[in-house]
C-alpha cells in the first residue's frame, strides 16, 4: 500500500484475479466536519434534532457527557 495513494489490493475483487488494485473507500472519502457541542447546544442542556423524519434529543449531562436518544 502506497501512503500517497492508498489502495486495497485484493485479488478476489479483481476480475479473474487480474487487473488494477481497488482504491480504499476510506482514502477517497473527505474528512468528516467537526462541530463543537457548544455550537449545537448554545448554552442549553437539551437540543432537539430532526433526522429522516424522526426527532432525536441531544442532552448534556452534569458530568459533561452527551446522550442522544430517539
CSV table of N, CA and C in Angstrom, one decimal:
chain,number,residue,atom,x,y,z
A,1,UNK,N,0.8,-1.2,0.0
A,1,UNK,CA,0.0,0.0,0.0
A,1,UNK,C,0.9,1.2,0.0
A,2,UNK,N,0.6,2.1,-0.9
A,2,UNK,CA,1.4,3.4,-1.0
A,2,UNK,C,0.7,4.5,-0.2
A,3,UNK,N,1.4,5.1,0.7
A,3,UNK,CA,0.8,6.1,1.6
A,3,UNK,C,0.2,7.3,0.8
A,4,UNK,N,0.9,7.7,-0.2
A,4,UNK,CA,0.4,8.9,-1.0
A,4,UNK,C,-0.9,8.5,-1.8
A,5,UNK,N,-1.1,7.3,-2.2
A,5,UNK,CA,-2.2,6.8,-2.9
A,5,UNK,C,-2.6,5.4,-2.4
A,6,UNK,N,-3.3,5.4,-1.2
A,6,UNK,CA,-3.5,4.1,-0.7
A,6,UNK,C,-4.5,3.3,-1.5
A,7,UNK,N,-4.2,2.0,-1.7
A,7,UNK,CA,-5.1,1.1,-2.4
A,7,UNK,C,-5.2,-0.2,-1.7
A,8,UNK,N,-6.3,-0.9,-1.9
A,8,UNK,CA,-6.5,-2.2,-1.3
A,8,UNK,C,-6.4,-3.2,-2.4
A,9,UNK,N,-5.4,-4.0,-2.4
A,9,UNK,CA,-5.1,-5.0,-3.5
A,9,UNK,C,-5.6,-6.3,-3.0
A,10,UNK,N,-6.9,-6.6,-3.4
A,10,UNK,CA,-7.5,-7.9,-3.1
A,10,UNK,C,-7.8,-8.7,-4.4
A,11,UNK,N,-7.0,-9.8,-4.6
A,11,UNK,CA,-7.3,-10.5,-5.9
A,11,UNK,C,-8.7,-10.9,-6.1
A,12,UNK,N,-9.5,-11.2,-5.0
A,12,UNK,CA,-10.8,-11.6,-5.1
A,12,UNK,C,-11.7,-10.5,-5.7
A,13,UNK,N,-11.3,-9.2,-5.6
A,13,UNK,CA,-12.1,-8.1,-6.1
A,13,UNK,C,-11.8,-7.8,-7.6
A,14,UNK,N,-10.7,-8.4,-8.1
A,14,UNK,CA,-10.4,-8.2,-9.5
A,14,UNK,C,-11.0,-9.3,-10.3
A,15,UNK,N,-11.4,-8.9,-11.5
A,15,UNK,CA,-12.0,-9.9,-12.5
A,15,UNK,C,-10.9,-10.9,-12.9
A,16,UNK,N,-11.2,-12.1,-12.6
A,16,UNK,CA,-10.3,-13.2,-13.0
A,16,UNK,C,-8.9,-13.2,-12.3
A,17,UNK,N,-8.9,-12.4,-11.2
A,17,UNK,CA,-7.6,-12.3,-10.4
A,17,UNK,C,-6.6,-11.4,-11.1
A,18,UNK,N,-7.0,-10.7,-12.1
A,18,UNK,CA,-6.1,-9.8,-12.8
A,18,UNK,C,-6.7,-8.4,-12.9
A,19,UNK,N,-5.9,-7.4,-13.0
A,19,UNK,CA,-6.4,-6.0,-13.1
A,19,UNK,C,-5.8,-5.1,-12.1
A,20,UNK,N,-6.2,-3.8,-12.1
A,20,UNK,CA,-5.7,-2.8,-11.2
A,20,UNK,C,-6.2,-3.0,-9.8
A,21,UNK,N,-5.5,-2.5,-8.8
A,21,UNK,CA,-6.0,-2.6,-7.4
A,21,UNK,C,-7.2,-1.7,-7.2
A,22,UNK,N,-8.0,-2.0,-6.3
A,22,UNK,CA,-9.2,-1.2,-6.0
A,22,UNK,C,-8.9,-0.1,-5.0
A,23,UNK,N,-9.2,1.2,-5.2
A,23,UNK,CA,-8.9,2.2,-4.2
A,23,UNK,C,-9.7,2.0,-2.9
A,24,UNK,N,-9.1,2.3,-1.8
A,24,UNK,CA,-9.7,2.2,-0.5
A,24,UNK,C,-10.8,3.3,-0.4
A,25,UNK,N,-11.9,2.9,0.2
A,25,UNK,CA,-13.0,3.8,0.3
A,25,UNK,C,-12.7,4.9,1.4
A,26,UNK,N,-11.9,4.5,2.4
A,26,UNK,CA,-11.6,5.5,3.4
A,26,UNK,C,-10.6,6.5,2.9
A,27,UNK,N,-9.8,6.2,2.0
A,27,UNK,CA,-8.8,7.1,1.4
A,27,UNK,C,-9.5,8.1,0.5
A,28,UNK,N,-10.6,7.7,-0.2
A,28,UNK,CA,-11.3,8.6,-1.1
A,28,UNK,C,-12.3,9.5,-0.4
A,29,UNK,N,-12.8,9.2,0.8
A,29,UNK,CA,-13.8,10.0,1.5
A,29,UNK,C,-13.1,11.2,2.2
A,30,UNK,N,-13.7,12.4,2.0
A,30,UNK,CA,-13.1,13.5,2.7
A,30,UNK,C,-13.3,13.4,4.2
A,31,UNK,N,-12.5,14.1,5.0
A,31,UNK,CA,-12.7,14.0,6.5
A,31,UNK,C,-14.1,14.6,6.9
A,32,UNK,N,-14.7,14.0,7.9
A,32,UNK,CA,-15.9,14.5,8.4
A,32,UNK,C,-15.8,15.8,9.1
A,33,UNK,N,-16.7,16.7,8.9
A,33,UNK,CA,-16.6,18.0,9.5
A,33,UNK,C,-16.7,17.9,11.1
A,34,UNK,N,-16.1,18.8,11.8
A,34,UNK,CA,-16.1,18.8,13.2
A,34,UNK,C,-16.9,20.0,13.7
A,35,UNK,N,-17.9,19.7,14.6
A,35,UNK,CA,-18.8,20.7,15.2
A,35,UNK,C,-18.6,20.6,16.7
A,36,UNK,N,-18.4,21.8,17.3
A,36,UNK,CA,-18.3,21.8,18.8
A,36,UNK,C,-19.7,21.6,19.4
A,37,UNK,N,-19.8,20.9,20.5
A,37,UNK,CA,-21.1,20.7,21.1
A,37,UNK,C,-21.7,22.0,21.6
A,38,UNK,N,-20.9,23.0,22.0
A,38,UNK,CA,-21.4,24.3,22.4
A,38,UNK,C,-22.2,25.0,21.3
A,39,UNK,N,-21.7,24.7,20.0
A,39,UNK,CA,-22.4,25.3,18.9
A,39,UNK,C,-23.8,24.7,18.7
A,40,UNK,N,-23.9,23.5,19.0
A,40,UNK,CA,-25.3,22.8,18.9
A,40,UNK,C,-26.2,23.2,20.1
A,41,UNK,N,-25.6,23.1,21.3
A,41,UNK,CA,-26.4,23.3,22.5
A,41,UNK,C,-26.7,24.8,22.8
A,42,UNK,N,-25.8,25.7,22.4
A,42,UNK,CA,-26.0,27.2,22.5
A,42,UNK,C,-26.4,27.5,24.0
A,43,UNK,N,-25.7,27.0,25.0
A,43,UNK,CA,-26.0,27.3,26.4
A,43,UNK,C,-27.1,26.5,27.0
A,44,UNK,N,-27.7,25.7,26.3
A,44,UNK,CA,-28.8,24.8,26.8
A,44,UNK,C,-28.3,23.5,27.2
A,45,UNK,N,-29.1,22.7,27.9
A,45,UNK,CA,-28.7,21.3,28.2
A,45,UNK,C,-29.3,20.3,27.2
A,46,UNK,N,-30.3,20.8,26.5
A,46,UNK,CA,-31.0,19.9,25.6
A,46,UNK,C,-31.3,20.6,24.3
A,47,UNK,N,-31.1,19.8,23.2
A,47,UNK,CA,-31.4,20.3,21.8
A,47,UNK,C,-32.1,19.2,21.1
A,48,UNK,N,-33.1,19.5,20.3
A,48,UNK,CA,-33.9,18.5,19.5
A,48,UNK,C,-33.3,18.5,18.1
A,49,UNK,N,-33.1,17.4,17.5
A,49,UNK,CA,-32.5,17.2,16.2
A,49,UNK,C,-33.5,16.4,15.4
A,50,UNK,N,-33.9,16.9,14.2
A,50,UNK,CA,-34.8,16.1,13.3
A,50,UNK,C,-33.9,15.5,12.3
A,51,UNK,N,-34.0,14.1,12.1
A,51,UNK,CA,-33.2,13.4,11.2
A,51,UNK,C,-34.1,12.3,10.5
A,52,UNK,N,-34.2,12.4,9.2
A,52,UNK,CA,-35.0,11.5,8.4
A,52,UNK,C,-36.4,11.3,8.9
A,53,UNK,N,-37.0,12.4,9.3
A,53,UNK,CA,-38.4,12.4,9.8
A,53,UNK,C,-38.6,12.0,11.3
A,54,UNK,N,-37.5,11.6,11.9
A,54,UNK,CA,-37.6,11.2,13.4
A,54,UNK,C,-37.0,12.4,14.2
A,55,UNK,N,-37.5,12.5,15.4
A,55,UNK,CA,-37.0,13.6,16.3
A,55,UNK,C,-36.1,12.9,17.4
A,56,UNK,N,-34.9,13.4,17.5
A,56,UNK,CA,-33.9,13.0,18.5
A,56,UNK,C,-33.7,14.1,19.5
A,57,UNK,N,-33.2,13.7,20.7
A,57,UNK,CA,-32.9,14.6,21.7
A,57,UNK,C,-31.4,14.4,22.1
A,58,UNK,N,-30.6,15.5,22.0
A,58,UNK,CA,-29.2,15.5,22.4
A,58,UNK,C,-29.1,16.2,23.7
A,59,UNK,N,-28.7,15.5,24.7
A,59,UNK,CA,-28.6,16.1,26.1
A,59,UNK,C,-27.2,16.1,26.6
A,60,UNK,N,-26.9,17.2,27.3
A,60,UNK,CA,-25.6,17.3,28.0
A,60,UNK,C,-25.8,17.0,29.5
A,61,UNK,N,-25.0,16.0,30.1
A,61,UNK,CA,-25.2,15.7,31.5
A,61,UNK,C,-24.4,16.6,32.4
A,62,UNK,N,-24.6,16.5,33.7
A,62,UNK,CA,-23.8,17.3,34.6
A,62,UNK,C,-22.3,16.9,34.6
A,63,UNK,N,-22.0,15.7,34.1
A,63,UNK,CA,-20.6,15.2,34.1
A,63,UNK,C,-20.0,15.6,32.7
A,64,UNK,N,-20.7,16.3,31.9
A,64,UNK,CA,-20.2,16.8,30.6
A,64,UNK,C,-20.2,15.7,29.5
A,65,UNK,N,-21.0,14.7,29.7
A,65,UNK,CA,-21.2,13.7,28.6
A,65,UNK,C,-22.4,14.1,27.8
A,66,UNK,N,-22.4,13.5,26.5
A,66,UNK,CA,-23.6,13.7,25.7
A,66,UNK,C,-24.4,12.5,25.5
A,67,UNK,N,-25.7,12.6,25.5
A,67,UNK,CA,-26.6,11.4,25.3
A,67,UNK,C,-27.6,11.8,24.2
A,68,UNK,N,-27.6,10.9,23.2
A,68,UNK,CA,-28.5,11.1,22.1
A,68,UNK,C,-29.6,10.0,22.2
A,69,UNK,N,-30.9,10.4,22.3
A,69,UNK,CA,-32.0,9.5,22.4
A,69,UNK,C,-33.0,9.8,21.3
A,70,UNK,N,-33.8,8.8,21.0
A,70,UNK,CA,-34.9,8.9,20.0
A,70,UNK,C,-36.2,9.2,20.7
